[in-house]
PDB file of C-alpha atoms in Angstrom:
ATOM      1  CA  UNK A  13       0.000   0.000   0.000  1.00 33.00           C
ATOM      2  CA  UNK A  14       1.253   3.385  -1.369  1.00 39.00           C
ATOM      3  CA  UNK A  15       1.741   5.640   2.071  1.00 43.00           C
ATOM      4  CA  UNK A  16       0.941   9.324   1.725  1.00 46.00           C
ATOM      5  CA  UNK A  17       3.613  11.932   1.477  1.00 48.00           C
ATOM      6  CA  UNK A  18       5.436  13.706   4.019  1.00 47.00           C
ATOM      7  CA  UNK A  19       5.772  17.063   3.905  1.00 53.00           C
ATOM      8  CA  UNK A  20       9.217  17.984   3.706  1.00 54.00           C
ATOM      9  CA  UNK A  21      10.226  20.847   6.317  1.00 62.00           C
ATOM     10  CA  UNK A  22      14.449  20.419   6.264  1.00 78.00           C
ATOM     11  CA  UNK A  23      14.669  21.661   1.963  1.00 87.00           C
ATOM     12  CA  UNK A  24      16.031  25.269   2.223  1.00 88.00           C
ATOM     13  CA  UNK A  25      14.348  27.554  -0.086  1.00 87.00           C
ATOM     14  CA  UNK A  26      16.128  29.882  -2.186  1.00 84.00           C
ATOM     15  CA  UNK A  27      16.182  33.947  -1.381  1.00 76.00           C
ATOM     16  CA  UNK A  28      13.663  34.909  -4.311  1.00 72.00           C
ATOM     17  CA  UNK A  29      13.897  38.333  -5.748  1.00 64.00           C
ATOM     18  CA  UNK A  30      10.441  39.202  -6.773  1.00 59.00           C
ATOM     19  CA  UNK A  31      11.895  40.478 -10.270  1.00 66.00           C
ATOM     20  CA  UNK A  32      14.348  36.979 -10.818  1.00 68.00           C
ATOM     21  CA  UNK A  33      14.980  37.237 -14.157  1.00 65.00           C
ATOM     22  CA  UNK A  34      15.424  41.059 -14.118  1.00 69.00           C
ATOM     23  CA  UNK A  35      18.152  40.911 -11.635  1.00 71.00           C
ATOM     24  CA  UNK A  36      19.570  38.386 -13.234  1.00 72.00           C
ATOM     25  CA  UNK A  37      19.729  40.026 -16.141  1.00 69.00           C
ATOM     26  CA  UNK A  38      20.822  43.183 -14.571  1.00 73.00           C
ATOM     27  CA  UNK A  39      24.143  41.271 -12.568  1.00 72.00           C
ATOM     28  CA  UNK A  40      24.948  38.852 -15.298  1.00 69.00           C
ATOM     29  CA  UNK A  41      25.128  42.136 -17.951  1.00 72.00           C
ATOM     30  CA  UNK A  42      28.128  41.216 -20.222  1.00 72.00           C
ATOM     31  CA  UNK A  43      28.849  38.587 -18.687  1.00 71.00           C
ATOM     32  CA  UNK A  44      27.295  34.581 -19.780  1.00 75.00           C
ATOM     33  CA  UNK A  45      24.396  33.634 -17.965  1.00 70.00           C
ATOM     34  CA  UNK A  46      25.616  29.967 -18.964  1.00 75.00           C
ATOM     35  CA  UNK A  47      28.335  30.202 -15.908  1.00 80.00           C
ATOM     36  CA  UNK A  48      25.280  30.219 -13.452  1.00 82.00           C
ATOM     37  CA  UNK A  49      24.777  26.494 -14.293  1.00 88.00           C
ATOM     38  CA  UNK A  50      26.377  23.417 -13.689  1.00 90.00           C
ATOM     39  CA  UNK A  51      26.283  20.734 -15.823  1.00 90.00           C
ATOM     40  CA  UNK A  52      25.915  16.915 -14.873  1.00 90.00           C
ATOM     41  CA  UNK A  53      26.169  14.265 -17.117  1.00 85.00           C
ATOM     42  CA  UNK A  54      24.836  10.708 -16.919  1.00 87.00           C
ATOM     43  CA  UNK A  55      27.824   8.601 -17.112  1.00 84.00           C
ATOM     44  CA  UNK A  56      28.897   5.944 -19.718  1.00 79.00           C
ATOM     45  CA  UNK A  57      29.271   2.607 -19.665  1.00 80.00           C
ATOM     46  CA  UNK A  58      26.750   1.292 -16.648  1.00 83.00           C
ATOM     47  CA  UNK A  59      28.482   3.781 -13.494  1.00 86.00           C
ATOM     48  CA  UNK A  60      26.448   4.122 -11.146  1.00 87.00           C
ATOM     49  CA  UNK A  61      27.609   7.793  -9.664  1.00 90.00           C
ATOM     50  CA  UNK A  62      27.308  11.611 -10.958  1.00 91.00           C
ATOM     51  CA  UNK A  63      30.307  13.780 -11.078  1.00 88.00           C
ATOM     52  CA  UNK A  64      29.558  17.082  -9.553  1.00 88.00           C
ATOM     53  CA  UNK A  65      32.206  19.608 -10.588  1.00 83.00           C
ATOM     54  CA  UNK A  66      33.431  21.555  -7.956  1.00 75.00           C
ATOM     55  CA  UNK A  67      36.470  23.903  -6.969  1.00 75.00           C
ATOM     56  CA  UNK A  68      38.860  21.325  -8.551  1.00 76.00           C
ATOM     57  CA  UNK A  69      38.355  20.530 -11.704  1.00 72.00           C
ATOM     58  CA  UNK A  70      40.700  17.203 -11.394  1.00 77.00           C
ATOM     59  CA  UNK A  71      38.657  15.940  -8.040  1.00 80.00           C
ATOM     60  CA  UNK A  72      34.809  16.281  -8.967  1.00 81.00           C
ATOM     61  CA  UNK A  73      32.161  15.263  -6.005  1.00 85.00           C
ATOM     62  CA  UNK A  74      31.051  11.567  -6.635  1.00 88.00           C
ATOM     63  CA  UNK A  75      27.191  11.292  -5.349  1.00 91.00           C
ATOM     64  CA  UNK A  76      24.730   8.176  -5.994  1.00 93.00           C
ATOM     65  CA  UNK A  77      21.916  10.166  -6.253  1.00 95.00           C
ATOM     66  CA  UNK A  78      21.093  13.721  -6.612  1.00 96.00           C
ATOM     67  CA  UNK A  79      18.124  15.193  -4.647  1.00 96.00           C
ATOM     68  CA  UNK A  80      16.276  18.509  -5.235  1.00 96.00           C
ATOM     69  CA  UNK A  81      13.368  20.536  -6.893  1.00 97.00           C
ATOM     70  CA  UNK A  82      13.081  20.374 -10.467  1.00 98.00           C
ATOM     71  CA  UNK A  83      12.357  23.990 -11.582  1.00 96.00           C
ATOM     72  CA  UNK A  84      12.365  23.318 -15.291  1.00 97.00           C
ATOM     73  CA  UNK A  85      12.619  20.673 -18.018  1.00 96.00           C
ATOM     74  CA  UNK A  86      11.825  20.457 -21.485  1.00 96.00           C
ATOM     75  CA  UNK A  87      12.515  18.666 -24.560  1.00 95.00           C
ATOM     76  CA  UNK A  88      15.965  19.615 -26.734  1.00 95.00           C
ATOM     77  CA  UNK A  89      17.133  17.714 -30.377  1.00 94.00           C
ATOM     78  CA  UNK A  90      20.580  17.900 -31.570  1.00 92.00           C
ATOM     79  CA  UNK A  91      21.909  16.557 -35.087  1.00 92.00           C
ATOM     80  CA  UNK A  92      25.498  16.445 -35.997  1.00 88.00           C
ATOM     81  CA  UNK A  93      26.014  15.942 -39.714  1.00 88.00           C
ATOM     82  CA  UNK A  94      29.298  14.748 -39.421  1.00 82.00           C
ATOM     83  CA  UNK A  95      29.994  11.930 -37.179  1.00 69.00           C
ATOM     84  CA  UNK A  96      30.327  12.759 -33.224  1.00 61.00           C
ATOM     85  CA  UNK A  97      33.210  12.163 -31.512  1.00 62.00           C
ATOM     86  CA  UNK A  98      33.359  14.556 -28.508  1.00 56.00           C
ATOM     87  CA  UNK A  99      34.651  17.695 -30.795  1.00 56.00           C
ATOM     88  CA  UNK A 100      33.850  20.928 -29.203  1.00 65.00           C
ATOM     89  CA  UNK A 101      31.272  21.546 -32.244  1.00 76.00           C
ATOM     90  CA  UNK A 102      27.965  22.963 -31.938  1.00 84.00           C
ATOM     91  CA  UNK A 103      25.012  20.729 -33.395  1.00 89.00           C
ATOM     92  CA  UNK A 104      24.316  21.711 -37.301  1.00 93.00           C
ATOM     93  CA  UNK A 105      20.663  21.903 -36.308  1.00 94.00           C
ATOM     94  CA  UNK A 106      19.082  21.698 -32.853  1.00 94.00           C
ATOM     95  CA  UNK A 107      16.107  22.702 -31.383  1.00 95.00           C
ATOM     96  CA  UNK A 108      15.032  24.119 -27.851  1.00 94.00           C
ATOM     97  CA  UNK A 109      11.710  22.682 -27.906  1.00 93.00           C
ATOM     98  CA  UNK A 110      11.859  19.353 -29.576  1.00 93.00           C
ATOM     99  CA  UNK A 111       8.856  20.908 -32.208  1.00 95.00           C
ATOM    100  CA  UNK A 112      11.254  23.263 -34.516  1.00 96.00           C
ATOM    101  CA  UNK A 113      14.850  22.640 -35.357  1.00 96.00           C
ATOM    102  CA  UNK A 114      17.504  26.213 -36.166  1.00 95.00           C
ATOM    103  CA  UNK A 115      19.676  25.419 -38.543  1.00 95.00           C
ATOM    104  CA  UNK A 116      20.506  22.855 -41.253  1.00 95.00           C
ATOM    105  CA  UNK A 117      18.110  21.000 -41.962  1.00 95.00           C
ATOM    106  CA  UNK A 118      16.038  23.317 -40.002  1.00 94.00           C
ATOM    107  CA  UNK A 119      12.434  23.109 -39.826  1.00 96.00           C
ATOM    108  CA  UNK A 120       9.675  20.762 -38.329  1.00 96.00           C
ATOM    109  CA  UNK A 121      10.996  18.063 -36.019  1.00 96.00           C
ATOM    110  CA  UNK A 122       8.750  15.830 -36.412  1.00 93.00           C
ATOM    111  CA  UNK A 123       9.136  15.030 -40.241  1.00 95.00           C
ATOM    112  CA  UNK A 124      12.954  16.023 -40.394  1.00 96.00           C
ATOM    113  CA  UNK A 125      14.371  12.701 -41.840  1.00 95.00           C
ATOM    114  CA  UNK A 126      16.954  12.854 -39.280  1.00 94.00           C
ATOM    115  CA  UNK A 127      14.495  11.927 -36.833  1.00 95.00           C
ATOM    116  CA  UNK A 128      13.367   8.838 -37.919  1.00 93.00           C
ATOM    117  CA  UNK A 129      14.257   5.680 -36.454  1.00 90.00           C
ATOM    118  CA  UNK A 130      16.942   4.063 -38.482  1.00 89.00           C
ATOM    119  CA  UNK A 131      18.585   6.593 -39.540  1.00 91.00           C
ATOM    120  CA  UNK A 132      21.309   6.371 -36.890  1.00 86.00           C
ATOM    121  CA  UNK A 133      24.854   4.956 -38.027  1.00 81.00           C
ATOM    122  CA  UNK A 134      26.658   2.710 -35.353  1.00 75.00           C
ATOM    123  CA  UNK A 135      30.193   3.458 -34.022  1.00 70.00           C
ATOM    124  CA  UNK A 136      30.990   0.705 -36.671  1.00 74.00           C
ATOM    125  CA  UNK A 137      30.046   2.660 -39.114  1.00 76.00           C
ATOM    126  CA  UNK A 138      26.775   0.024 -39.583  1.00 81.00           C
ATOM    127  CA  UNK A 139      23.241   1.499 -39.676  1.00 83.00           C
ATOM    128  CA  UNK A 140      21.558   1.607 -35.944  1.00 79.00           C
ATOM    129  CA  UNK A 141      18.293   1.131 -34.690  1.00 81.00           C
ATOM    130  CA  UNK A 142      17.960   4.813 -33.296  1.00 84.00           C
ATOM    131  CA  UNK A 143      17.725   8.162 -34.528  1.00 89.00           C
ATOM    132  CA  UNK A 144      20.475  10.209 -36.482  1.00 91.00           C
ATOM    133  CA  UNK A 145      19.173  13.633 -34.560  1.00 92.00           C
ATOM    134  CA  UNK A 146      19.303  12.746 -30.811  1.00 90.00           C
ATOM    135  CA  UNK A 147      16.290  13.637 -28.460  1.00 93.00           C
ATOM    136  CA  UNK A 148      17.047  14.254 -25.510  1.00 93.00           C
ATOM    137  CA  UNK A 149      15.652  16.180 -22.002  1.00 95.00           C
ATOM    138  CA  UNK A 150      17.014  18.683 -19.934  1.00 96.00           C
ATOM    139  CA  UNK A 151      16.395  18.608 -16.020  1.00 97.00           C
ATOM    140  CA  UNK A 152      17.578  21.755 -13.886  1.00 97.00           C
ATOM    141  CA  UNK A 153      17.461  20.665 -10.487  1.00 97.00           C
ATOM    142  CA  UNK A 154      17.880  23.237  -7.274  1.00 96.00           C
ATOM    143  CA  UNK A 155      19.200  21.336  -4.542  1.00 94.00           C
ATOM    144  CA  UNK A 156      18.880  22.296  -1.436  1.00 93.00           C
ATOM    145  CA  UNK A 157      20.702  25.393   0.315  1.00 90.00           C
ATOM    146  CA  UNK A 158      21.764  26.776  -3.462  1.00 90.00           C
ATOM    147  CA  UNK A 159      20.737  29.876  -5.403  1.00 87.00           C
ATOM    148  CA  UNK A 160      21.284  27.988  -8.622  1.00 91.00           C
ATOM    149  CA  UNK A 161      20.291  24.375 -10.414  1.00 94.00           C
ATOM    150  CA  UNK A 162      22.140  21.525 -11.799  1.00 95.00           C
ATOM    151  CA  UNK A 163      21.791  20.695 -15.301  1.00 95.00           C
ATOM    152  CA  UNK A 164      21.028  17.077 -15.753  1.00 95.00           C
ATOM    153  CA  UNK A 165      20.535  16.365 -19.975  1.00 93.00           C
ATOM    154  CA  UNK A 166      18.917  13.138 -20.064  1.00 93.00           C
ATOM    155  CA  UNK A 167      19.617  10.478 -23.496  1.00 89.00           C
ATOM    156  CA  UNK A 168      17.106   8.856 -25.373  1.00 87.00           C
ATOM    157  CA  UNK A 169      17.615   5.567 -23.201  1.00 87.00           C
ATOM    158  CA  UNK A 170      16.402   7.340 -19.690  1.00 92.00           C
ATOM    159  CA  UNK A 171      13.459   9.816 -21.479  1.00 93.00           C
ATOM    160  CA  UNK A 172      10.948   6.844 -20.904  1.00 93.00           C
ATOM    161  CA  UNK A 173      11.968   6.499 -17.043  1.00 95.00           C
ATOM    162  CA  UNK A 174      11.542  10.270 -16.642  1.00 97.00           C
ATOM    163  CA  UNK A 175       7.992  10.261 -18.760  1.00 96.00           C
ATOM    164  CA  UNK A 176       6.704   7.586 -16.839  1.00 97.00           C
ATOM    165  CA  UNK A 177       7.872   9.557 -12.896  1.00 97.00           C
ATOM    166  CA  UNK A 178       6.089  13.276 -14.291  1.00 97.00           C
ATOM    167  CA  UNK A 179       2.820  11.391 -15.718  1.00 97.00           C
ATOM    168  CA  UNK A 180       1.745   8.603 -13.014  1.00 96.00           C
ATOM    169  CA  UNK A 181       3.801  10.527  -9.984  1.00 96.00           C
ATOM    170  CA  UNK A 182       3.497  14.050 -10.463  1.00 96.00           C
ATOM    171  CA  UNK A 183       1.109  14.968 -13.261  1.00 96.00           C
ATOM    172  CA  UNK A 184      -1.783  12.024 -12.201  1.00 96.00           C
ATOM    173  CA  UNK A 185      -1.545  13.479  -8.586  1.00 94.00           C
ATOM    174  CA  UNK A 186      -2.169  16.871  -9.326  1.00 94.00           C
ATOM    175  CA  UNK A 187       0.640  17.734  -8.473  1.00 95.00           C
ATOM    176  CA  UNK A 188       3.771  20.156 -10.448  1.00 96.00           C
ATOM    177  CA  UNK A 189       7.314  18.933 -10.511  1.00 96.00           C
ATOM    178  CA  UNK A 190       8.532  22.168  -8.541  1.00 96.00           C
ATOM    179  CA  UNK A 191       6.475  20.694  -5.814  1.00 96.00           C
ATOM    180  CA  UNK A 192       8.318  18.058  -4.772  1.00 96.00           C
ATOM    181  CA  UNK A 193      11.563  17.347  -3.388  1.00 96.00           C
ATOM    182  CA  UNK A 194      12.898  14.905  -6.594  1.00 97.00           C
ATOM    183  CA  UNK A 195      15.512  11.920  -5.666  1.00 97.00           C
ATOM    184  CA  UNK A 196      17.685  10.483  -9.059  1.00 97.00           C
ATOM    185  CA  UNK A 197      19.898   7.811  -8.944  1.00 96.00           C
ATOM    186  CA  UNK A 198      21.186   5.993 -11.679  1.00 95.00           C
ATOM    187  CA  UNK A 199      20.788   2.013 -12.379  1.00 92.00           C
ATOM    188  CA  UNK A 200      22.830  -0.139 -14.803  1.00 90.00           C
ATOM    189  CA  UNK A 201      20.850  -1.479 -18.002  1.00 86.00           C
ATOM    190  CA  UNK A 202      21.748  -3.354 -21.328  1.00 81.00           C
ATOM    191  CA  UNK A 203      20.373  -3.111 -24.695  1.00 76.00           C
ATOM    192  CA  UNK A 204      20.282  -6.437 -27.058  1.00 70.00           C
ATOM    193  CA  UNK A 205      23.670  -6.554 -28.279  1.00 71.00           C
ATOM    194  CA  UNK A 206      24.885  -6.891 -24.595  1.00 77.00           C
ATOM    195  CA  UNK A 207      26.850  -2.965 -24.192  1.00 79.00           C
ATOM    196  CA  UNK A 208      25.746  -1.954 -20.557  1.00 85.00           C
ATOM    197  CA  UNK A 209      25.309   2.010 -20.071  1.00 87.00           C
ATOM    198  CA  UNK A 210      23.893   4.030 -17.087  1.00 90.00           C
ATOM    199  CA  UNK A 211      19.833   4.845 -17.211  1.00 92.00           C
ATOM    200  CA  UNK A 212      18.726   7.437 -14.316  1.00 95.00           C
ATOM    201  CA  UNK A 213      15.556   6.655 -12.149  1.00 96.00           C
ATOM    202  CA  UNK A 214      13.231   9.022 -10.372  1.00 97.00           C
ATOM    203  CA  UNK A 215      11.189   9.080  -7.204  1.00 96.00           C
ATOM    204  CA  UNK A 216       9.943  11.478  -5.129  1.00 95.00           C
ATOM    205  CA  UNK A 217      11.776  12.118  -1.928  1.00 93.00           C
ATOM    206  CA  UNK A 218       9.187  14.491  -0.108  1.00 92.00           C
ATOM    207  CA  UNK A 219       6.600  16.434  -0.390  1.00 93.00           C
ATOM    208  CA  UNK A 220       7.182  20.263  -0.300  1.00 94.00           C
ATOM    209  CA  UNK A 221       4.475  22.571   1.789  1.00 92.00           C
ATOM    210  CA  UNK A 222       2.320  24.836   0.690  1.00 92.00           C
ATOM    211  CA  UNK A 223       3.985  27.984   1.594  1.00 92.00           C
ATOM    212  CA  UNK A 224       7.265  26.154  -0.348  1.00 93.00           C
ATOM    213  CA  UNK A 225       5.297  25.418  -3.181  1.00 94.00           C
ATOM    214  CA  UNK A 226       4.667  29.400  -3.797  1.00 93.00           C
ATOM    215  CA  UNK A 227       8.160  30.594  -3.641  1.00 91.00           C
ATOM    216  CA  UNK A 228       9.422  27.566  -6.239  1.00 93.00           C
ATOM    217  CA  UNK A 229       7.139  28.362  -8.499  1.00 94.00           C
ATOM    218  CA  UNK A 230       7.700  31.863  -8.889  1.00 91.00           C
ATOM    219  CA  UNK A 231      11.831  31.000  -8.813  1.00 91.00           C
ATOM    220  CA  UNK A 232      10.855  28.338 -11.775  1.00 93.00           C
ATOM    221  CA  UNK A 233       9.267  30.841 -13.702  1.00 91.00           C
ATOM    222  CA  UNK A 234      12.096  33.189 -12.780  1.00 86.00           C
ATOM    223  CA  UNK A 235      15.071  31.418 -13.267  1.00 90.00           C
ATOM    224  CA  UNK A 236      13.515  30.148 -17.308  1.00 90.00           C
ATOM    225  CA  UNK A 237      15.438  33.428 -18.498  1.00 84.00           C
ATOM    226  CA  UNK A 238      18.934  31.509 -18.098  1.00 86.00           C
ATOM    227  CA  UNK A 239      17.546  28.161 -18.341  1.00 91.00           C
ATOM    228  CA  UNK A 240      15.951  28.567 -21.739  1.00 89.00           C
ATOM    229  CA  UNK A 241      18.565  30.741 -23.392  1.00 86.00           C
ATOM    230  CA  UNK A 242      21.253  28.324 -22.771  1.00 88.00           C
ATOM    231  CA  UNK A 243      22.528  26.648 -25.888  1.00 86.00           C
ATOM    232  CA  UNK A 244      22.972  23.393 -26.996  1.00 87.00           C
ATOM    233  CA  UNK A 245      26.546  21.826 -27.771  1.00 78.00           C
ATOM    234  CA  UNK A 246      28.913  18.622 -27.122  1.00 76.00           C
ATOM    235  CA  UNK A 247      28.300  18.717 -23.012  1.00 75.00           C
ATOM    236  CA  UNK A 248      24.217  17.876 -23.611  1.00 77.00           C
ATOM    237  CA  UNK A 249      25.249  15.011 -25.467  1.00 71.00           C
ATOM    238  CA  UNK A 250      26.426  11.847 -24.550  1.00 62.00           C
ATOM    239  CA  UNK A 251      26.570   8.955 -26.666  1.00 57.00           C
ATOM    240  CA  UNK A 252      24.415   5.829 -25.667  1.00 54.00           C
ATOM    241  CA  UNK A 253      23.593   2.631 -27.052  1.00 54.00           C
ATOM    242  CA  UNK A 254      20.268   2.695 -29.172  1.00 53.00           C
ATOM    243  CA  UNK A 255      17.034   0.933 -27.596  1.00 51.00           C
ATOM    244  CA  UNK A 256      15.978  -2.317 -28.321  1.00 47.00           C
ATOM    245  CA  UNK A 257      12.746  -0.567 -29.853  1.00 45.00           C
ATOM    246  CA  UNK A 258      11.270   2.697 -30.262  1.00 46.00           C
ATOM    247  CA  UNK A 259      10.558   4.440 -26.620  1.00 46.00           C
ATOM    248  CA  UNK A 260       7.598   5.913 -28.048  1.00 46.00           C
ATOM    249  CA  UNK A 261       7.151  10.195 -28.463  1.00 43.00           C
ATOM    250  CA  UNK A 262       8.407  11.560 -24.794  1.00 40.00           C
ATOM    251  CA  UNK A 263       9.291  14.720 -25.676  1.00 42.00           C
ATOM    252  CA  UNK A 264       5.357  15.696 -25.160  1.00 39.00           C
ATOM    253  CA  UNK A 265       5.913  15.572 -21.671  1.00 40.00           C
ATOM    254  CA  UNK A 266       3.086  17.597 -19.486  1.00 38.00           C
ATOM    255  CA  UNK A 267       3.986  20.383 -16.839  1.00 35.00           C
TER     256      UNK A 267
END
């Protein structure tokens, strides 16, 4: 039997500025809003840890699960015509919304031939099973105690995880995803041809009250003036096996 939430009294809230996005704006003149974020990747080959940067770039923090409010998320596609192999290249065409991709090809998403499935080209050079533009998800979660959130850019192979945690945990309760403490850890997980890679889970960790749920949603519609300027490049993408099977169209995921 499911037990009811707790609410969650130990999160610290951030200091909101009732114009968030101005005074960001304002600080951050000249300067790149990007350098507010940091970036976490899910890890290759099956780990089972994050990397956290920190003060020293050598000795990032190792965690098994990262835990905080998810103040934003939405779909992001990124095509590389020529093959991908870490260069610090922009994507020919990507797009911020997973409906309409800038650049070449450009255009609708949905009937780009790039993002079909089969049109992907193994590291063997063979045709794949997946998709030659990559769809992928972008978390920012605000842990608690920080002014900021951690970028977490989610592959193809943990989109259905995450679809499945907003629709039957969040979104079926009523609930938003800024009103809840999120937990993500990471499990390993093969594909058919036997390569093992890392695929993140979710659960909710508490409940936040009331009174918290005000001030995160006025930072999360705040802090979407860095969040949803920040480009695309190499550090959103990193390359997993394809599925066994098409996951299906996650990138309609509901607020």
């Amino acid at each position: 039997m499911a037990k009811d939430l707790a609410v969650v009294n130990e999160f610290v809230l951030p200091v909101l500025n009732s114009e968030l996005g101005a005074a960001i704006s304002e600080e951050m003149e000249g300067l790149n809003p990007a350098d507010l974020i940091t970036r976490i990747k899910i890890p290759s080959g099956g780990g089972i840890a994050f990397e956290i940067p920190g003060d020293d770039p050598e000795n990032p923090d190792m965690v098994k699960e990262l835990v905080g409010v998810i103040v934003d998320k939405h779909p992001i596609n990124a095509y590389w015509a020529a093959k991908y192999e870490g260069q610090n290249n922009p994507p020919d065409c990507s797009s911020m919304d997973g409906i309409t991709g800038i650049g070449t090809p450009g255009g609708d998403c949905k009937n780009c031939p790039y993002n079909q499935w089969g049109t992907a080209t193994n590291p063997d050079g063979t045709p794949g099973k997946g998709k030659a533009c990559k769809n992928m998800h972008r978390i920012y979660l605000l842990r608690s105690g920080e002014a900021f959130p951690l970028l977490l850019t989610l592959p193809p192979t943990s989109i259905k995880a995450f679809s499945t945690y907003i629709a039957k945990s969040i979104v079926a309760k009523g609930m938003k995803s800024y009103s809840v403490v999120t937990r993500i850890s990471l499990k390993k997980a093969q594909n058919s041809g036997g390569i093992t890679y890392s695929q993140a889970q979710f659960g909710i960790d508490e409940k936040l009250s009331p009174d918290a749920v005000k001030v995160m949603s006025e930072y999360s519609k705040g802090i979407k003036s860095v969040t949803r300027a920040l480009s695309i490049n190499e550090s959103d993408y990193e390359e997993a096996p394809n599925e066994d099977f098409p996951v299906g169209d996650e990138k309609n995921i509901p607020f």
